[in-house]
Every structure is written in C-alpha cells, then in structure tokens.
C-alpha cells in the first residue's frame, strides 16, 4: 500500500487484523491523549515492522513522508498451525523486533534531562547514517518533541547547544552529522546498542532492502518538511 505524507496507515483503537513492513519512506506511531496532547511512540524506516499489537491497536500509525508498506495478515502470528518454515522465520523476526522497539522506547524515556534524551535520540538515529556520515531527519521538530516528551523549543535549543559544543553539525535543514559520538553516548548513558541492534536487523532483512531500493523513487521524503513545520 502507498501512503501520502501525513496520511494514516491505521487508527488507534481499531482492530489489529494486519501488520506492516515499511518498504520505503518513514512512518510514525502515536497516541492521542484525552487532554489533546500527542505522544509519538516511534519512528520506523525501511525494513522496520509495525502493527504487531492486538487485538486492538494501542497506537495509530501515520506516514511522516510518502511511504510504501507491505501488509501481512495477523493470522501469521495468531495461528501457528498455518505457518510454513518461511512464515515461522518471519514471525520470529517480527516478535524480536517488537520487543527491541519496546525496550528502546523505555530506555530513551528513562533518560532524565532534555540533553540526555536528545543525545539518545541522535544515537538511535545514527543507524540511518549515509555513507558520508550524515543523518537524515525527515520528521519535524514537533514530532521529535512529542517522541521525547519535550517541547519543540527545548528540542531546538538543545540541538543548538550541541552544535555550539561541536557535538553535531548541521548539513542542511534536515541533515545532521555527529561530530563527537563518544560525548553523546556518555550523555545518553552508554554506547548506542539500540542503534546497533536496529542496524543488524535491517542488514539481515535483504528482502525488505531490495524492495526499498526499488520503491525509493516512488516515495522520496519531502525535504522541505523540517523548514516548513519546525521553529528555528
């Protein structure tokens, strides 16, 4: 299935009859609280899996950029007798991925200060670094703030402080290069093991990787999102 930027993939509190693999683009999961606030529970990139929860969705999923996803029937997880060997391997990867995502979210919110949380977020995002070492951040600062339980002003101020301290450098409106990884890891409480685990998952997922390369041109991220929606 294809989704336009900001379009819903599925809604919160809807039946979980399927789960999805991100083939191209970026997707966020979020919960809308009774007081009107939004909690972004995760960002997902090509090779990542979403929607494993059930029987009802605990969070909604929305496209951060134009995205392409592959839909799987939830019966692959719910009905072990219907699985073949390939399905069993896929389900094993799905469940491990869901567990790692939950653990990473708990670890990130366990960091106390704004600087620690932003540092942890950048380290986790370093799994997306290109060959030149830069990290693409297609989400706006409001998305990052709602993910880290901070305000947009705090996120912007903290990133500016990191830049002044030469911990990071801005390579464009949505591109960041980590200049002092050791300092950021120390600030976040240790090496970025979560990012390393995510990289291993994506590296091993050759099928999704091939599909993402084919479909990347179909769903290229909107490079103007950061400057259009984010305070400087």
Tab-separated table of C-alpha atoms in Angstrom:
chain	number	residue	atom	x	y	z
A	1	UNK	CA	0.000	0.000	0.000
A	2	UNK	CA	1.108	3.580	-0.659
A	3	UNK	CA	0.528	6.488	1.715
A	4	UNK	CA	0.889	10.209	1.148
A	5	UNK	CA	2.724	12.405	3.663
A	6	UNK	CA	0.789	12.626	6.978
A	7	UNK	CA	-1.802	10.107	5.757
A	8	UNK	CA	-2.967	7.453	8.265
A	9	UNK	CA	-1.845	3.848	7.899
A	10	UNK	CA	-4.243	2.659	10.598
A	11	UNK	CA	-6.074	4.257	13.508
A	12	UNK	CA	-5.827	3.958	17.259
A	13	UNK	CA	-8.295	1.583	18.952
A	14	UNK	CA	-9.091	-0.195	15.675
A	15	UNK	CA	-8.994	-3.986	15.172
A	16	UNK	CA	-5.463	-5.275	14.609
A	17	UNK	CA	-6.170	-7.602	11.697
A	18	UNK	CA	-2.832	-6.965	9.970
A	19	UNK	CA	0.714	-5.748	10.480
A	20	UNK	CA	3.050	-3.938	8.104
A	21	UNK	CA	6.615	-3.818	6.860
A	22	UNK	CA	7.913	-0.390	5.829
A	23	UNK	CA	9.346	-0.674	2.312
A	24	UNK	CA	10.071	2.996	1.610
A	25	UNK	CA	9.653	6.289	3.438
A	26	UNK	CA	9.201	6.875	7.169
A	27	UNK	CA	6.224	6.106	9.426
A	28	UNK	CA	5.474	7.250	12.982
A	29	UNK	CA	3.255	5.598	15.572
A	30	UNK	CA	1.447	7.834	18.047
A	31	UNK	CA	-1.244	8.007	20.675
A	32	UNK	CA	-3.656	10.899	21.137
A	33	UNK	CA	-4.292	11.552	24.816
A	34	UNK	CA	-7.631	12.738	26.290
A	35	UNK	CA	-6.170	16.189	27.040
A	36	UNK	CA	-5.365	16.688	23.353
A	37	UNK	CA	-1.662	16.018	23.586
A	38	UNK	CA	0.057	13.594	21.229
A	39	UNK	CA	2.652	11.002	22.200
A	40	UNK	CA	4.838	9.776	19.330
A	41	UNK	CA	5.827	6.251	20.324
A	42	UNK	CA	8.259	5.503	17.498
A	43	UNK	CA	9.694	6.214	14.048
A	44	UNK	CA	10.007	3.405	11.527
A	45	UNK	CA	12.198	3.147	8.447
A	46	UNK	CA	12.533	0.701	5.517
A	47	UNK	CA	12.845	-2.821	6.929
A	48	UNK	CA	11.006	-1.951	10.158
A	49	UNK	CA	7.750	-3.617	11.240
A	50	UNK	CA	4.671	-2.002	12.779
A	51	UNK	CA	1.219	-3.033	13.943
A	52	UNK	CA	2.140	-6.250	15.753
A	53	UNK	CA	-0.045	-5.344	18.755
A	54	UNK	CA	-3.517	-6.773	19.125
A	55	UNK	CA	-6.368	-7.492	19.263
A	56	UNK	CA	-6.917	-3.691	19.215
A	57	UNK	CA	-4.424	-1.036	18.117
A	58	UNK	CA	-2.770	0.711	21.036
A	59	UNK	CA	-1.423	3.463	18.778
A	60	UNK	CA	-2.151	4.974	15.376
A	61	UNK	CA	0.352	4.889	12.502
A	62	UNK	CA	0.885	7.804	10.119
A	63	UNK	CA	3.241	8.490	7.230
A	64	UNK	CA	5.938	11.051	8.085
A	65	UNK	CA	6.923	11.113	4.401
A	66	UNK	CA	5.336	9.494	1.366
A	67	UNK	CA	5.630	5.797	2.210
A	68	UNK	CA	5.165	2.325	0.769
A	69	UNK	CA	4.265	-0.583	3.074
A	70	UNK	CA	3.718	-4.307	2.678
A	71	UNK	CA	0.688	-5.666	4.541
A	72	UNK	CA	0.677	-9.076	6.266
A	73	UNK	CA	-2.312	-10.913	7.693
A	74	UNK	CA	-2.247	-11.067	11.508
A	75	UNK	CA	-3.142	-14.766	11.307
A	76	UNK	CA	0.551	-15.466	10.629
A	77	UNK	CA	1.134	-14.552	14.277
A	78	UNK	CA	-2.159	-15.646	15.782
A	79	UNK	CA	-2.360	-19.095	14.126
A	80	UNK	CA	0.949	-21.025	14.422
A	81	UNK	CA	-0.505	-24.073	12.613
A	82	UNK	CA	-0.925	-22.043	9.410
A	83	UNK	CA	2.770	-21.112	9.162
A	84	UNK	CA	5.300	-22.672	6.832
A	85	UNK	CA	9.041	-22.504	7.529
A	86	UNK	CA	9.443	-19.099	5.884
A	87	UNK	CA	6.477	-17.695	7.799
A	88	UNK	CA	7.858	-19.020	11.089
A	89	UNK	CA	11.168	-17.244	10.452
A	90	UNK	CA	9.345	-14.018	9.615
A	91	UNK	CA	7.176	-14.202	12.748
A	92	UNK	CA	10.275	-14.800	14.867
A	93	UNK	CA	11.846	-11.633	13.435
A	94	UNK	CA	8.611	-9.679	13.947
A	95	UNK	CA	8.351	-10.568	17.626
A	96	UNK	CA	12.040	-9.846	18.291
A	97	UNK	CA	11.695	-6.501	16.545
A	98	UNK	CA	8.621	-5.580	18.601
A	99	UNK	CA	10.456	-6.449	21.818
A	100	UNK	CA	13.511	-4.397	20.871
A	101	UNK	CA	11.350	-1.404	19.924
A	102	UNK	CA	9.600	-1.510	23.298
A	103	UNK	CA	12.902	-1.827	25.162
A	104	UNK	CA	14.430	1.073	23.229
A	105	UNK	CA	11.426	3.288	23.991
A	106	UNK	CA	11.640	2.519	27.723
A	107	UNK	CA	15.395	3.172	27.728
A	108	UNK	CA	15.006	6.501	25.914
A	109	UNK	CA	12.307	7.837	28.237
A	110	UNK	CA	14.319	6.595	31.202
A	111	UNK	CA	16.847	9.347	30.470
A	112	UNK	CA	16.181	12.275	32.748
A	113	UNK	CA	17.345	15.558	31.221
A	114	UNK	CA	16.459	17.054	27.846
A	115	UNK	CA	20.107	16.853	26.749
A	116	UNK	CA	20.241	13.148	27.609
A	117	UNK	CA	17.053	12.406	25.669
A	118	UNK	CA	18.074	14.360	22.574
A	119	UNK	CA	21.523	12.725	22.666
A	120	UNK	CA	19.911	9.289	22.956
A	121	UNK	CA	17.609	10.074	20.044
A	122	UNK	CA	20.511	11.134	17.813
A	123	UNK	CA	22.467	7.992	18.687
A	124	UNK	CA	19.446	5.818	17.898
A	125	UNK	CA	19.004	7.649	14.591
A	126	UNK	CA	22.657	7.073	13.660
A	127	UNK	CA	21.593	3.675	12.259
A	128	UNK	CA	20.216	5.757	9.362
A	129	UNK	CA	23.534	7.498	8.648
A	130	UNK	CA	24.566	7.613	4.995
A	131	UNK	CA	28.000	6.891	3.601
A	132	UNK	CA	29.065	10.466	4.323
A	133	UNK	CA	28.111	10.058	7.989
A	134	UNK	CA	25.120	12.381	7.880
A	135	UNK	CA	21.751	11.519	9.411
A	136	UNK	CA	18.535	12.354	7.598
A	137	UNK	CA	15.824	13.604	9.968
A	138	UNK	CA	12.654	13.668	7.871
A	139	UNK	CA	10.441	14.243	10.888
A	140	UNK	CA	9.758	17.797	12.093
A	141	UNK	CA	10.863	19.033	15.494
A	142	UNK	CA	7.321	18.762	16.810
A	143	UNK	CA	7.462	15.030	16.037
A	144	UNK	CA	10.790	14.740	17.870
A	145	UNK	CA	9.445	16.729	20.822
A	146	UNK	CA	6.333	14.551	21.101
A	147	UNK	CA	8.567	11.466	20.908
A	148	UNK	CA	10.890	12.634	23.707
A	149	UNK	CA	8.170	14.193	25.906
A	150	UNK	CA	9.750	17.633	25.479
A	151	UNK	CA	8.667	20.920	23.899
A	152	UNK	CA	9.711	21.984	20.413
A	153	UNK	CA	11.555	24.941	21.943
A	154	UNK	CA	13.559	22.607	24.197
A	155	UNK	CA	14.459	20.326	21.286
A	156	UNK	CA	15.582	23.285	19.147
A	157	UNK	CA	17.550	24.845	21.996
A	158	UNK	CA	19.266	21.549	22.855
A	159	UNK	CA	20.251	20.882	19.238
A	160	UNK	CA	21.675	24.412	19.007
A	161	UNK	CA	23.671	23.823	22.196
A	162	UNK	CA	25.055	20.579	20.762
A	163	UNK	CA	26.080	22.442	17.605
A	164	UNK	CA	27.848	25.172	19.601
A	165	UNK	CA	29.709	22.498	21.565
A	166	UNK	CA	30.729	20.833	18.282
A	167	UNK	CA	28.955	17.604	19.191
A	168	UNK	CA	26.943	17.776	15.971
A	169	UNK	CA	26.959	19.812	12.797
A	170	UNK	CA	24.020	20.825	10.598
A	171	UNK	CA	24.443	19.892	6.932
A	172	UNK	CA	21.090	21.253	5.828
A	173	UNK	CA	17.575	21.803	7.181
A	174	UNK	CA	17.062	18.061	7.779
A	175	UNK	CA	20.582	16.669	7.873
A	176	UNK	CA	22.859	16.304	10.899
A	177	UNK	CA	26.371	14.918	11.237
A	178	UNK	CA	27.552	13.546	14.583
A	179	UNK	CA	30.974	15.049	15.336
A	180	UNK	CA	31.578	13.683	18.842
A	181	UNK	CA	29.801	10.355	19.184
A	182	UNK	CA	31.609	9.393	22.392
A	183	UNK	CA	30.376	12.503	24.183
A	184	UNK	CA	26.801	11.937	23.017
A	185	UNK	CA	26.942	8.282	24.082
A	186	UNK	CA	28.276	9.266	27.513
A	187	UNK	CA	25.493	11.821	27.823
A	188	UNK	CA	22.907	9.193	26.879
A	189	UNK	CA	24.250	6.683	29.394
A	190	UNK	CA	26.441	4.453	27.238
A	191	UNK	CA	27.114	3.204	23.703
A	192	UNK	CA	24.252	3.218	21.223
A	193	UNK	CA	23.489	-0.504	21.420
A	194	UNK	CA	19.896	0.083	20.325
A	195	UNK	CA	21.107	1.674	17.103
A	196	UNK	CA	23.483	-1.224	16.532
A	197	UNK	CA	20.683	-3.753	17.031
A	198	UNK	CA	18.441	-1.907	14.584
A	199	UNK	CA	21.244	-1.819	12.028
A	200	UNK	CA	21.716	-5.582	12.316
A	201	UNK	CA	18.005	-6.144	11.756
A	202	UNK	CA	17.993	-4.009	8.625
A	203	UNK	CA	21.213	-5.531	7.312
A	204	UNK	CA	19.820	-9.058	7.629
A	205	UNK	CA	16.500	-8.124	6.075
A	206	UNK	CA	17.648	-8.420	2.455
A	207	UNK	CA	14.158	-8.851	1.030
A	208	UNK	CA	12.922	-5.597	2.503
A	209	UNK	CA	16.155	-3.906	1.442
A	210	UNK	CA	15.696	-4.914	-2.177
A	211	UNK	CA	12.080	-3.810	-2.128
A	212	UNK	CA	13.010	-0.472	-0.562
A	213	UNK	CA	15.609	0.251	-3.242
A	214	UNK	CA	13.101	-0.446	-5.982
A	215	UNK	CA	10.401	1.695	-4.395
A	216	UNK	CA	12.575	4.537	-3.062
A	217	UNK	CA	11.890	6.671	-6.126
A	218	UNK	CA	8.145	6.181	-5.635
A	219	UNK	CA	8.176	7.598	-2.102
A	220	UNK	CA	11.023	10.087	-1.793
A	221	UNK	CA	10.936	12.004	1.523
A	222	UNK	CA	9.719	15.601	1.411
A	223	UNK	CA	12.912	17.544	2.127
A	224	UNK	CA	11.031	20.751	2.940
A	225	UNK	CA	9.190	19.324	5.964
A	226	UNK	CA	11.727	20.463	8.552
A	227	UNK	CA	11.894	24.075	7.444
A	228	UNK	CA	8.169	24.342	6.760
A	229	UNK	CA	6.867	22.927	10.025
A	230	UNK	CA	9.663	23.431	12.533
A	231	UNK	CA	10.634	26.516	14.557
A	232	UNK	CA	14.266	27.596	14.087
